[in-house]
CSV table of C-alpha atoms in Angstrom, one decimal:
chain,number,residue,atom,x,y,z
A,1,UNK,CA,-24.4,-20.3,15.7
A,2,UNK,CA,-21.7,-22.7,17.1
A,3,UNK,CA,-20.8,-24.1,13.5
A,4,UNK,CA,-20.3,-21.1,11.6
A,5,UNK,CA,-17.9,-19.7,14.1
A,6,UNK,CA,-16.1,-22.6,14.3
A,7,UNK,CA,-16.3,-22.1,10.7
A,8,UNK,CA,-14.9,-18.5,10.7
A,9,UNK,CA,-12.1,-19.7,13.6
A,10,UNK,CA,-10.8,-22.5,11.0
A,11,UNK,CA,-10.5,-20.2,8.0
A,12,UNK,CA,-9.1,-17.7,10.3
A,13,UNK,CA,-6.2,-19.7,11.8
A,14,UNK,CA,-5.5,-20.7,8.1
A,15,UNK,CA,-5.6,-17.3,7.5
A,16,UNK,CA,-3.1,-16.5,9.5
A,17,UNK,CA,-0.5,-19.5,9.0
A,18,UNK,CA,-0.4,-18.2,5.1
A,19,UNK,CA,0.4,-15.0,5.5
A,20,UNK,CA,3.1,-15.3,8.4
A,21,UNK,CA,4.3,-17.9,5.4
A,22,UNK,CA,5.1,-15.5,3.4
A,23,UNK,CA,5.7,-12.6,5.8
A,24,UNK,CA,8.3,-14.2,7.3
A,25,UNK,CA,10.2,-13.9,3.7
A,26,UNK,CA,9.4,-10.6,3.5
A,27,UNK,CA,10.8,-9.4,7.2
A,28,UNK,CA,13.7,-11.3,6.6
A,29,UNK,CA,14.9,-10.0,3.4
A,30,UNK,CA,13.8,-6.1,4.5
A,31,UNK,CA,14.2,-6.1,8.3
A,32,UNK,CA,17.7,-4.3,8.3
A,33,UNK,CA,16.7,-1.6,5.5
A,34,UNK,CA,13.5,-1.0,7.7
A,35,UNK,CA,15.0,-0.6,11.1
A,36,UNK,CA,17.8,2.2,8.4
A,37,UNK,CA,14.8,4.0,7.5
A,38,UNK,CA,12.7,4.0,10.3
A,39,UNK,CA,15.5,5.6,12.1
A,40,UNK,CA,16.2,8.4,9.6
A,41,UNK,CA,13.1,9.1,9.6
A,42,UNK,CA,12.6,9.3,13.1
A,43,UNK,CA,15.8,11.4,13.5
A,44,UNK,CA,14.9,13.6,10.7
A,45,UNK,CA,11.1,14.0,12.3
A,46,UNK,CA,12.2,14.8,15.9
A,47,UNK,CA,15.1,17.7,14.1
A,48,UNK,CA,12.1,18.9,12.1
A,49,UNK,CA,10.3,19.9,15.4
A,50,UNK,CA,12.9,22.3,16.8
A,51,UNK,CA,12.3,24.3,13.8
A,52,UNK,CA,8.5,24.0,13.1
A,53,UNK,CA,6.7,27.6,12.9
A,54,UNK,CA,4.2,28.1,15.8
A,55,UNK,CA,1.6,28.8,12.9
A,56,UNK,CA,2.0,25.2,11.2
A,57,UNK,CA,-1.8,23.6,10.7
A,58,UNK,CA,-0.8,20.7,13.0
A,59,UNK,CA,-4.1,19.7,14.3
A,60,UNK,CA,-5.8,20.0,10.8
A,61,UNK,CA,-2.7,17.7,9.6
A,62,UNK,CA,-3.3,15.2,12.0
A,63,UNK,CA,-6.8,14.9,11.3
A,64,UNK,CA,-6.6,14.9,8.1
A,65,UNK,CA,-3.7,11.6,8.0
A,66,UNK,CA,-5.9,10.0,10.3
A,67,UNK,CA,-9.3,10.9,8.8
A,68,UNK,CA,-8.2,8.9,5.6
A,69,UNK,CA,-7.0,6.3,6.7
A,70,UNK,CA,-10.0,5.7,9.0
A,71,UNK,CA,-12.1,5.7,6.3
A,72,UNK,CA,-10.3,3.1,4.3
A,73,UNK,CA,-11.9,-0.1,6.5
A,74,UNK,CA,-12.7,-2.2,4.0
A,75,UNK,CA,-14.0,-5.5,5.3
A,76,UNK,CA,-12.1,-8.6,5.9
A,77,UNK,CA,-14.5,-11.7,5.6
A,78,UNK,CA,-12.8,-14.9,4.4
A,79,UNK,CA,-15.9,-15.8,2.3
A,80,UNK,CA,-15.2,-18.2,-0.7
A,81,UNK,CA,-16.5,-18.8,-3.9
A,82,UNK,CA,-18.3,-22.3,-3.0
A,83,UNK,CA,-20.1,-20.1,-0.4
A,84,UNK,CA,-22.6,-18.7,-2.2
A,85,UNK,CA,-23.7,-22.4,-2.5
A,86,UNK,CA,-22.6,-23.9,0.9
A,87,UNK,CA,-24.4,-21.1,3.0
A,88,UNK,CA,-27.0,-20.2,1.2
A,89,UNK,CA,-29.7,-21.4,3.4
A,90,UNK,CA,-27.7,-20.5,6.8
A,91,UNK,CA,-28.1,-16.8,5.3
A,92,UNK,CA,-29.9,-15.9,8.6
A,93,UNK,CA,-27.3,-17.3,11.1
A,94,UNK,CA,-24.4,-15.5,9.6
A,95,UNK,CA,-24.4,-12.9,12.5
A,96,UNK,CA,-22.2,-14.7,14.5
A,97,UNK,CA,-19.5,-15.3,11.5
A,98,UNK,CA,-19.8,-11.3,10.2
A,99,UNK,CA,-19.2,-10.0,13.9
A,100,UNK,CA,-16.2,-12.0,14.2
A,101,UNK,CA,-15.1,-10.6,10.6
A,102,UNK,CA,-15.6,-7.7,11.7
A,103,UNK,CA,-13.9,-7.5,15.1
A,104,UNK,CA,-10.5,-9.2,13.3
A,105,UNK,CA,-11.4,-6.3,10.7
A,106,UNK,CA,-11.5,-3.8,13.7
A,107,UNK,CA,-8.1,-4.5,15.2
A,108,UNK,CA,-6.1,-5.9,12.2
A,109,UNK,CA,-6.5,-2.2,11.0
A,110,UNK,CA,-6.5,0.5,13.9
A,111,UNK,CA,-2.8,-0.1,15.0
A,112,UNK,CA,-1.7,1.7,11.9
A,113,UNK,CA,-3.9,4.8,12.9
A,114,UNK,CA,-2.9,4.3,16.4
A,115,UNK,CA,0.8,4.9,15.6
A,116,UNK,CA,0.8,7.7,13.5
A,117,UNK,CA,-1.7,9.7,16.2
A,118,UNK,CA,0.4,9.1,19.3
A,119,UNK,CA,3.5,9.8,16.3
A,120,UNK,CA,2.0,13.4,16.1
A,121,UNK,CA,1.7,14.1,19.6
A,122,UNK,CA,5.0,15.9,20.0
A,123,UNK,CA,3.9,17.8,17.2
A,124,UNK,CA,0.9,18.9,18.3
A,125,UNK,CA,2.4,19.5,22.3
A,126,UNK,CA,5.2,21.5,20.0
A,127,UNK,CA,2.8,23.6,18.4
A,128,UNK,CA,-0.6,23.8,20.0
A,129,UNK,CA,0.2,22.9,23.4
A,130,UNK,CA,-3.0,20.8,24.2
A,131,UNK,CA,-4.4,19.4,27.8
A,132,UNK,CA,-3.7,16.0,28.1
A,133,UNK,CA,-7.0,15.4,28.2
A,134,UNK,CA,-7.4,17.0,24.5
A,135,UNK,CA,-5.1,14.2,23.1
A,136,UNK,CA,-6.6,11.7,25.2
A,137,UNK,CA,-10.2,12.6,23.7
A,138,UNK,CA,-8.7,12.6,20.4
A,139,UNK,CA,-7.5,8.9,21.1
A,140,UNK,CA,-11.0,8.0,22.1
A,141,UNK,CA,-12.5,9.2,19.0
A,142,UNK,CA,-9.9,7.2,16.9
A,143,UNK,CA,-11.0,4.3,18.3
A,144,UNK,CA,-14.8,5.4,17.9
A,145,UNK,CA,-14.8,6.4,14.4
A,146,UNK,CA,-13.1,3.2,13.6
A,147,UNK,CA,-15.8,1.2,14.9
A,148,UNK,CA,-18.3,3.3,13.4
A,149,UNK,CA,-16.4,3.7,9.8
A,150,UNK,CA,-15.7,-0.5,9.6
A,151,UNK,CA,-19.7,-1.1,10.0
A,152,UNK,CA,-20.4,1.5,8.0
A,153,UNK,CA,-18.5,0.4,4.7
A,154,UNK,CA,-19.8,-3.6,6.0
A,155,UNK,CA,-23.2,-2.8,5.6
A,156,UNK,CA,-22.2,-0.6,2.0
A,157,UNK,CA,-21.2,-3.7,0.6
A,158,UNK,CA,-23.8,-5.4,1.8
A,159,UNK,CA,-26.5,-3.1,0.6
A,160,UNK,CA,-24.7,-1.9,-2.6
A,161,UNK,CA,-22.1,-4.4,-3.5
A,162,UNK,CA,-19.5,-1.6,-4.2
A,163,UNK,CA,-22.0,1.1,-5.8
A,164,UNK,CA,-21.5,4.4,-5.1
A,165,UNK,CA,-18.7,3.7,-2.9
A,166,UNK,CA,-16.2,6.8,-3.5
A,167,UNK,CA,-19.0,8.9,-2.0
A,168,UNK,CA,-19.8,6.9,1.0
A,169,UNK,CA,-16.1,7.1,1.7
A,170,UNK,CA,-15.7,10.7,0.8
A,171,UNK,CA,-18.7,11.5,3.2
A,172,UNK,CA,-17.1,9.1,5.9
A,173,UNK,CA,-13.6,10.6,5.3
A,174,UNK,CA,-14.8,14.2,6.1
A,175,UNK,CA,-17.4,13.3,8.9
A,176,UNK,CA,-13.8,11.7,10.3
A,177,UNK,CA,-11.6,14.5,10.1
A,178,UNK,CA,-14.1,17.1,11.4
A,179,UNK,CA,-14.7,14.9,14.3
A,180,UNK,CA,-10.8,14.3,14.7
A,181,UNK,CA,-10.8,18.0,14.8
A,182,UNK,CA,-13.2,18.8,17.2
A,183,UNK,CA,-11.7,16.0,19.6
A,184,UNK,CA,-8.1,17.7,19.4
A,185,UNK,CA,-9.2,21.1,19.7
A,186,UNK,CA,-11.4,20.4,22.9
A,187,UNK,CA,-15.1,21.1,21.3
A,188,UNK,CA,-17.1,18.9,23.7
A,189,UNK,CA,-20.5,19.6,22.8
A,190,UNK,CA,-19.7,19.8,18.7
A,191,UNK,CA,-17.9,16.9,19.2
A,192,UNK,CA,-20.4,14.6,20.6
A,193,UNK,CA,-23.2,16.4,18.3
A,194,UNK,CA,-21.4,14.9,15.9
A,195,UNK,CA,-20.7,11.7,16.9
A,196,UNK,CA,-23.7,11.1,17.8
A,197,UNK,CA,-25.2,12.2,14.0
A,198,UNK,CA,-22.3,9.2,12.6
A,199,UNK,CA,-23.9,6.4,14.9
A,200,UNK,CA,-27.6,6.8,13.8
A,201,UNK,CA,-26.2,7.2,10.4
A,202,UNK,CA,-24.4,3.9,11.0
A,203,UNK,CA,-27.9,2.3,13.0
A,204,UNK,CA,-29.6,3.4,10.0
A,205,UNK,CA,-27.6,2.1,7.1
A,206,UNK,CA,-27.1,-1.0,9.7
A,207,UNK,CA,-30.7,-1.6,9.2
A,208,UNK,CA,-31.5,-1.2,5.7
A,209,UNK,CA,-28.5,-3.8,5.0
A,210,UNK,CA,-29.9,-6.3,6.9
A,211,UNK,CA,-33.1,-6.1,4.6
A,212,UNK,CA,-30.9,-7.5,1.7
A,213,UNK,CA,-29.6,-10.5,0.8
A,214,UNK,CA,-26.2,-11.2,1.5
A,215,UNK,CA,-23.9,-11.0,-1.8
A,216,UNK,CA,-21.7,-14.0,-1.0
A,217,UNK,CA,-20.0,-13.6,-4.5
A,218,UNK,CA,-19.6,-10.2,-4.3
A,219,UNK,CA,-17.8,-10.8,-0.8
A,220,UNK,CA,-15.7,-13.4,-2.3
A,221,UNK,CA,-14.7,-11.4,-5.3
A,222,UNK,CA,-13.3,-8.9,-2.4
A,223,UNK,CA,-11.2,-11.7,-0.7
A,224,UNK,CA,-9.8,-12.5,-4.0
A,225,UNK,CA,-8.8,-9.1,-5.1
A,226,UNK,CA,-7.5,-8.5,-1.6
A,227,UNK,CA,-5.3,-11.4,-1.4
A,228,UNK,CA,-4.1,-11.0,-4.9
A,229,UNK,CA,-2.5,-7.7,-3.6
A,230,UNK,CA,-1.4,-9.7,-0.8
A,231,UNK,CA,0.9,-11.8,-3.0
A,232,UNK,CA,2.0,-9.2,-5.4
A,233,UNK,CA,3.4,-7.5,-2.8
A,234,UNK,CA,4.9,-10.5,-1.6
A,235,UNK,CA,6.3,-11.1,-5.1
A,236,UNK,CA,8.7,-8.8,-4.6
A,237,UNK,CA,10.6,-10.5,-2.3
A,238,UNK,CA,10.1,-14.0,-2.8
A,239,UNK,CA,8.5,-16.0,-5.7
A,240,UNK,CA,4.4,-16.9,-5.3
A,241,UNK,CA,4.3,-20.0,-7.8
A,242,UNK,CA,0.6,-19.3,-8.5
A,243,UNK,CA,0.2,-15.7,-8.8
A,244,UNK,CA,-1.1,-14.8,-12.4
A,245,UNK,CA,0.7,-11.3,-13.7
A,246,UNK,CA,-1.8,-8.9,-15.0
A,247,UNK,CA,-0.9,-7.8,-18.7
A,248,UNK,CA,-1.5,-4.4,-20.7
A,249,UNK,CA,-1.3,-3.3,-24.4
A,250,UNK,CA,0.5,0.1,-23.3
A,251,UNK,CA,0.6,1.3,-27.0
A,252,UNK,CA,2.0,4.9,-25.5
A,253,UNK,CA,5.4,3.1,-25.2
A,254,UNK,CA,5.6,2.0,-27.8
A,255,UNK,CA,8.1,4.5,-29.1
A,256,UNK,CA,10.7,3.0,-26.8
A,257,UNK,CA,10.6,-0.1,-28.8
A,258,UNK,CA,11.2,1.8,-31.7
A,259,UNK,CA,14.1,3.1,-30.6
A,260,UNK,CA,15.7,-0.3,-30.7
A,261,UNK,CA,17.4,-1.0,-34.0
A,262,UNK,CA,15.6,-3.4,-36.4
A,263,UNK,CA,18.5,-5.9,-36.3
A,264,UNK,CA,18.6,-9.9,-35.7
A,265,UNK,CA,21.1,-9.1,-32.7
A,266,UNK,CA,18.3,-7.0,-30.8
A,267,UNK,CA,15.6,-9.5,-31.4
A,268,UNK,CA,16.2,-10.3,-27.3
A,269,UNK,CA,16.7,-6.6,-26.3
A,270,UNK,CA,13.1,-6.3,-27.9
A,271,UNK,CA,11.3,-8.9,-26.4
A,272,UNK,CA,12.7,-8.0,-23.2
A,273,UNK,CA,11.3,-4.2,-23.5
A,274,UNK,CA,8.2,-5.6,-25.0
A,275,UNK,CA,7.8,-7.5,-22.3
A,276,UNK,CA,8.8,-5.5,-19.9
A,277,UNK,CA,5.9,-2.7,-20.5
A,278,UNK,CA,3.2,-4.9,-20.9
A,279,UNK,CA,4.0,-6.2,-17.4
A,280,UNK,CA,1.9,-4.2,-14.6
A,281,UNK,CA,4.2,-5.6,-11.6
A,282,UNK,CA,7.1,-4.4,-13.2
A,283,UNK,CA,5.8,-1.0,-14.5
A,284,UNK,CA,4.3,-0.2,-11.5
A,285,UNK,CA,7.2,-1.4,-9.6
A,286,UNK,CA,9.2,1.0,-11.2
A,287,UNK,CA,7.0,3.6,-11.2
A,288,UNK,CA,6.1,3.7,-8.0
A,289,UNK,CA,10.0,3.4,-6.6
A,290,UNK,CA,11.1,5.9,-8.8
A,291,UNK,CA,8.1,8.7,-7.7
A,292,UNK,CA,9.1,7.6,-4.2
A,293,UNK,CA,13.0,8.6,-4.6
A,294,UNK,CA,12.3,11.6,-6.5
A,295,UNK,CA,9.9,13.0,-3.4
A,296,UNK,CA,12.7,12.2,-1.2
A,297,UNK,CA,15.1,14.0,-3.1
A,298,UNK,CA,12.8,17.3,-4.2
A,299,UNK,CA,11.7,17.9,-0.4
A,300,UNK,CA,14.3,16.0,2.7
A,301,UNK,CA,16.7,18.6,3.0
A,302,UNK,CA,19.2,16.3,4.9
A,303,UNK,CA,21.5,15.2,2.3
A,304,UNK,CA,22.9,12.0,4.1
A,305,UNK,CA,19.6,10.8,4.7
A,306,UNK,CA,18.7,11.5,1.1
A,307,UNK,CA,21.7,9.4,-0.2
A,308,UNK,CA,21.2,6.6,1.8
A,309,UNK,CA,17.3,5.9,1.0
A,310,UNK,CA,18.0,6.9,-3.2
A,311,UNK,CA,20.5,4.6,-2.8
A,312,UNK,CA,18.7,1.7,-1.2
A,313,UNK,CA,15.6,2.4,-3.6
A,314,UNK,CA,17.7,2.3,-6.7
A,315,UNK,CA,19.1,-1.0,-5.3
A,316,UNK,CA,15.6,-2.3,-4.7
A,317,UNK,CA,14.4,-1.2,-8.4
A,318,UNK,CA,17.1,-2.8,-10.2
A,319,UNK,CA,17.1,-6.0,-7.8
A,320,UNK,CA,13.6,-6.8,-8.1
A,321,UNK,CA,12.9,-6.1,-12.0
A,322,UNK,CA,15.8,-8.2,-12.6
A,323,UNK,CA,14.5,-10.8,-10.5
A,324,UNK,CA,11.6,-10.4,-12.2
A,325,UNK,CA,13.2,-11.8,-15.7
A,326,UNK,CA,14.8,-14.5,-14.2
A,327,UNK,CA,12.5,-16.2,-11.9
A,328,UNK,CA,10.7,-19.4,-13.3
A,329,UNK,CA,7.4,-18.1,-12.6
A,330,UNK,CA,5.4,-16.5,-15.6
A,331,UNK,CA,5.9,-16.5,-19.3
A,332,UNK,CA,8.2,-14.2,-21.3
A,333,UNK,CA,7.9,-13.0,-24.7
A,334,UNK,CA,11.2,-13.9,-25.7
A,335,UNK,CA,10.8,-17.6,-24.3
A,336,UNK,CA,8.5,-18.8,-27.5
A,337,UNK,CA,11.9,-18.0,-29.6
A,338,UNK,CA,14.9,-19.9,-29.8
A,339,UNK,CA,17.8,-17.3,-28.5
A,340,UNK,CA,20.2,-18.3,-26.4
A,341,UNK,CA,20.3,-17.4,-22.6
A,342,UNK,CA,23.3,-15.5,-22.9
A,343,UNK,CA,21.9,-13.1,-25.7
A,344,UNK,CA,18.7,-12.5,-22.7
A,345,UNK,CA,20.6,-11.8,-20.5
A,346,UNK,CA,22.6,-9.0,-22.4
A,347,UNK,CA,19.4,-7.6,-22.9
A,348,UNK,CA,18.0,-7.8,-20.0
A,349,UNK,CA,21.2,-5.8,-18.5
A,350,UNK,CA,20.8,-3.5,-21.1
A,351,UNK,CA,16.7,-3.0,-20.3
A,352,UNK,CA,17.8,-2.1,-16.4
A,353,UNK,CA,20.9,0.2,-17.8
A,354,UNK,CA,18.6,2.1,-19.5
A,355,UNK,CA,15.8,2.3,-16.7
A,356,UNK,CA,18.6,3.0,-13.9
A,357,UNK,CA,19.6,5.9,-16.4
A,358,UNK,CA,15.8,7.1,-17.0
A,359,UNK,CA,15.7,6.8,-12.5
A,360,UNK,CA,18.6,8.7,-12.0
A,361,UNK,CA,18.0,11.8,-14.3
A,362,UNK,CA,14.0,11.9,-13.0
A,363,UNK,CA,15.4,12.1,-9.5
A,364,UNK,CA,18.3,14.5,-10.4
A,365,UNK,CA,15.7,16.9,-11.8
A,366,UNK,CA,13.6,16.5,-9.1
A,367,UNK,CA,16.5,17.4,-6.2
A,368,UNK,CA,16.5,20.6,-8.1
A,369,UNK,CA,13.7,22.0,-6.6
A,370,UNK,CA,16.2,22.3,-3.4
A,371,UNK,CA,19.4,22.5,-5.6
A,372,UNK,CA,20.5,20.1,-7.9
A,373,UNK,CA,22.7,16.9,-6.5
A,374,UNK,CA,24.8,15.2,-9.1
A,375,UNK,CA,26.8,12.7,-5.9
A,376,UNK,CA,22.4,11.7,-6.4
A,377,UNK,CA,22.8,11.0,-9.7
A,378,UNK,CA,26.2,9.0,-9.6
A,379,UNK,CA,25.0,7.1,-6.1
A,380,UNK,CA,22.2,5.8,-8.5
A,381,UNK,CA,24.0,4.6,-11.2
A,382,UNK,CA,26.5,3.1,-9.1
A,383,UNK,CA,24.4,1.3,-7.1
A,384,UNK,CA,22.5,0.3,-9.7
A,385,UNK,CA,25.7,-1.3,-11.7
A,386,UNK,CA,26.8,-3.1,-8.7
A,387,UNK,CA,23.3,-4.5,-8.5
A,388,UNK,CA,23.4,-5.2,-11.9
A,389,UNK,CA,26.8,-7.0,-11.7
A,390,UNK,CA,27.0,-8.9,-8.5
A,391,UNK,CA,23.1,-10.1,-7.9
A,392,UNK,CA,22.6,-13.6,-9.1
A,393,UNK,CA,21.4,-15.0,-12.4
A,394,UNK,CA,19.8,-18.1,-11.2
């Protein structure tokens, strides 16, 4: 139907224009340290091949990366609350709007899978030594199963709004990998087999959706979730004026807050913790940043590369939590009391002294597992007190 796809094409080009918005914060504030990092990595990757063993599980590796993230096609549909009301009765003509959802679906996430296949070719020509016609079959069946795995989870939450899920994409996720497999290793007929055996499972789960009704609020409690990650991830670069922070009791930290002297004076430094672990951006950020340099450190084995990433993550930790504290958006425990902005931000400082200190020994530990840095250690904390000193306040 003409409407609804002009429909979708509206929503779609509005679509777009917010997140370029915000991307275009994000790119410019993380461009450099990208570009840094992509290039380590790719210098670290290509000196990693000269000395992989002949026996290393490559193709299994490759299908396995690529497997998983094939399976995780979630929808993108750009339905809306209201629409449970507004389309209601044009329930039957929504063909034309879902394939376009789907196609923008399609593309918007097989680049990703794309790259990190044609990424492991040298690997597997270093190790296997397949035909070209072995990787080009293997590229086919990427862009099958991705087809195949984006109807497939459509017409999931169409049927089951969501139920049962985990086990749809477990079952997709091996199906994927064993077909990846097959494709690499040159299996024609068992590869084919089945291929064939995904797409009538897809024609047949295609079908019994169809039968149901289509769960417009379901769909639109999808887009929500999804663009609420959308902006929290933005968050970290750039303030989102109407993103709502998501709060938890945490009452397993609460020892940290008893550590804190019961003393007028630290009535800031507690509110500050407080606050702090009750956040989930700023826990998470943390946690998350933190895990990150502490992988990097246990199992890169290229000590400048290690020192350079440590020490732009420890820069990113600190910068963002702080930023966290003193942007305008959200509410603060310590903002319903009457202490002066000078006693916050003591505390505050104090708050990412301590968790630059809690970073630096996690990751120390965790270099041990090659053998113990301490120039780690020290890079952390003094990038971390430069951060602390010579970022803004306002």
């Amino acid at each position: 139907m003409k409407n609804l796809e002009q429909v979708w094409d509206k929503r779609f080009q509005q679509y777009l224009k917010e997140l370029f918005k915000y991307l275009r914060f994000v790119f410019a504030t993380s461009y450099i340290a990208v570009i840094i990092a992509g290039s380590f990595a790719v210098a670290y990757y290509m000196k990693w091949l000269q000395v992989v063993p002949y026996d290393f599980p490559s193709e299994w590796l490759v299908s396995t990366i690529c497997g998983v993230l094939l399976s995780f096609s979630s929808p993108v549909t750009l339905i809306r609350e209201p629409d449970q009301v507004y389309f209601l009765q044009l329930e039957s003509r929504m063909d034309s709007y879902f394939r376009k959802a789907l196609k923008w679906t399609y593309w918007s996430q097989i680049f990703a899978v794309l790259v990190i296949y044609c990424a492991a070719i040298p690997l597997l020509l270093k190790v296997e030594s397949p035909s070209l016609w072995k990787i080009l079959l293997g590229l086919c069946a990427v862009l099958i199963l991705k087809y195949i795995n984006v109807q497939i989870e459509f017409s999931n939450h169409r049927k089951k709004q969501g139920r049962h899920r985990f086990i749809d994409r477990l079952l997709r996720m091996s199906i994927s990998i064993i077909i990846l497999k097959l494709a690499i290793e040159g299996e024609i007929i068992f590869f084919f087999i089945f291929i064939v055996i995904f797409v009538v499972y897809e024609i047949q789960d295609r079908k019994e959706a169809i039968l149901e009704p289509i769960p417009f609020d379901y769909f639109s409690k999808i887009e929500s979730a999804r663009m609420a990650r959308f902006y929290r991830f933005v968050s970290y670069f750039t303030d989102v004026p109407f993103l709502k922070e998501n709060i938890s009791r945490r009452a397993w930290l609460d020892f940290a807050t008893k550590l804190i002297r019961y003393d007028q004076k630290n009535s800031s430094l507690y509110l500050i913790v407080r606050t702090f672990m009750r956040t989930d951006e700023s826990v998470y950020l943390w946690l998350r940043l933190t895990i990150i340099s502490a992988f990097i450190a246990a199992f890169v084995n290229v000590p400048f590369v290690v020192w350079v990433i440590v020490s732009a993550l420890s820069f990113a930790t600190i910068y963002q939590i702080k930023h966290m504290f003193i942007s305008p958006r959200g509410v603060r425990m310590n903002a319903f009391y009457p202490i002066p902005d000078s006693n916050q931000q003591i505390a505050v400082n104090k708050l990412l002294r301590a968790l630059m200190l809690l970073q630096g020994s996690i990751v120390l530990l965790s270099s041990s597992v090659q053998s113990a840095s301490l120039i780690i250690f020290i890079l952390i904390i003094i990038i971390g007190e430069m951060t602390i000193r010579f970022t803004g306040t306002k």
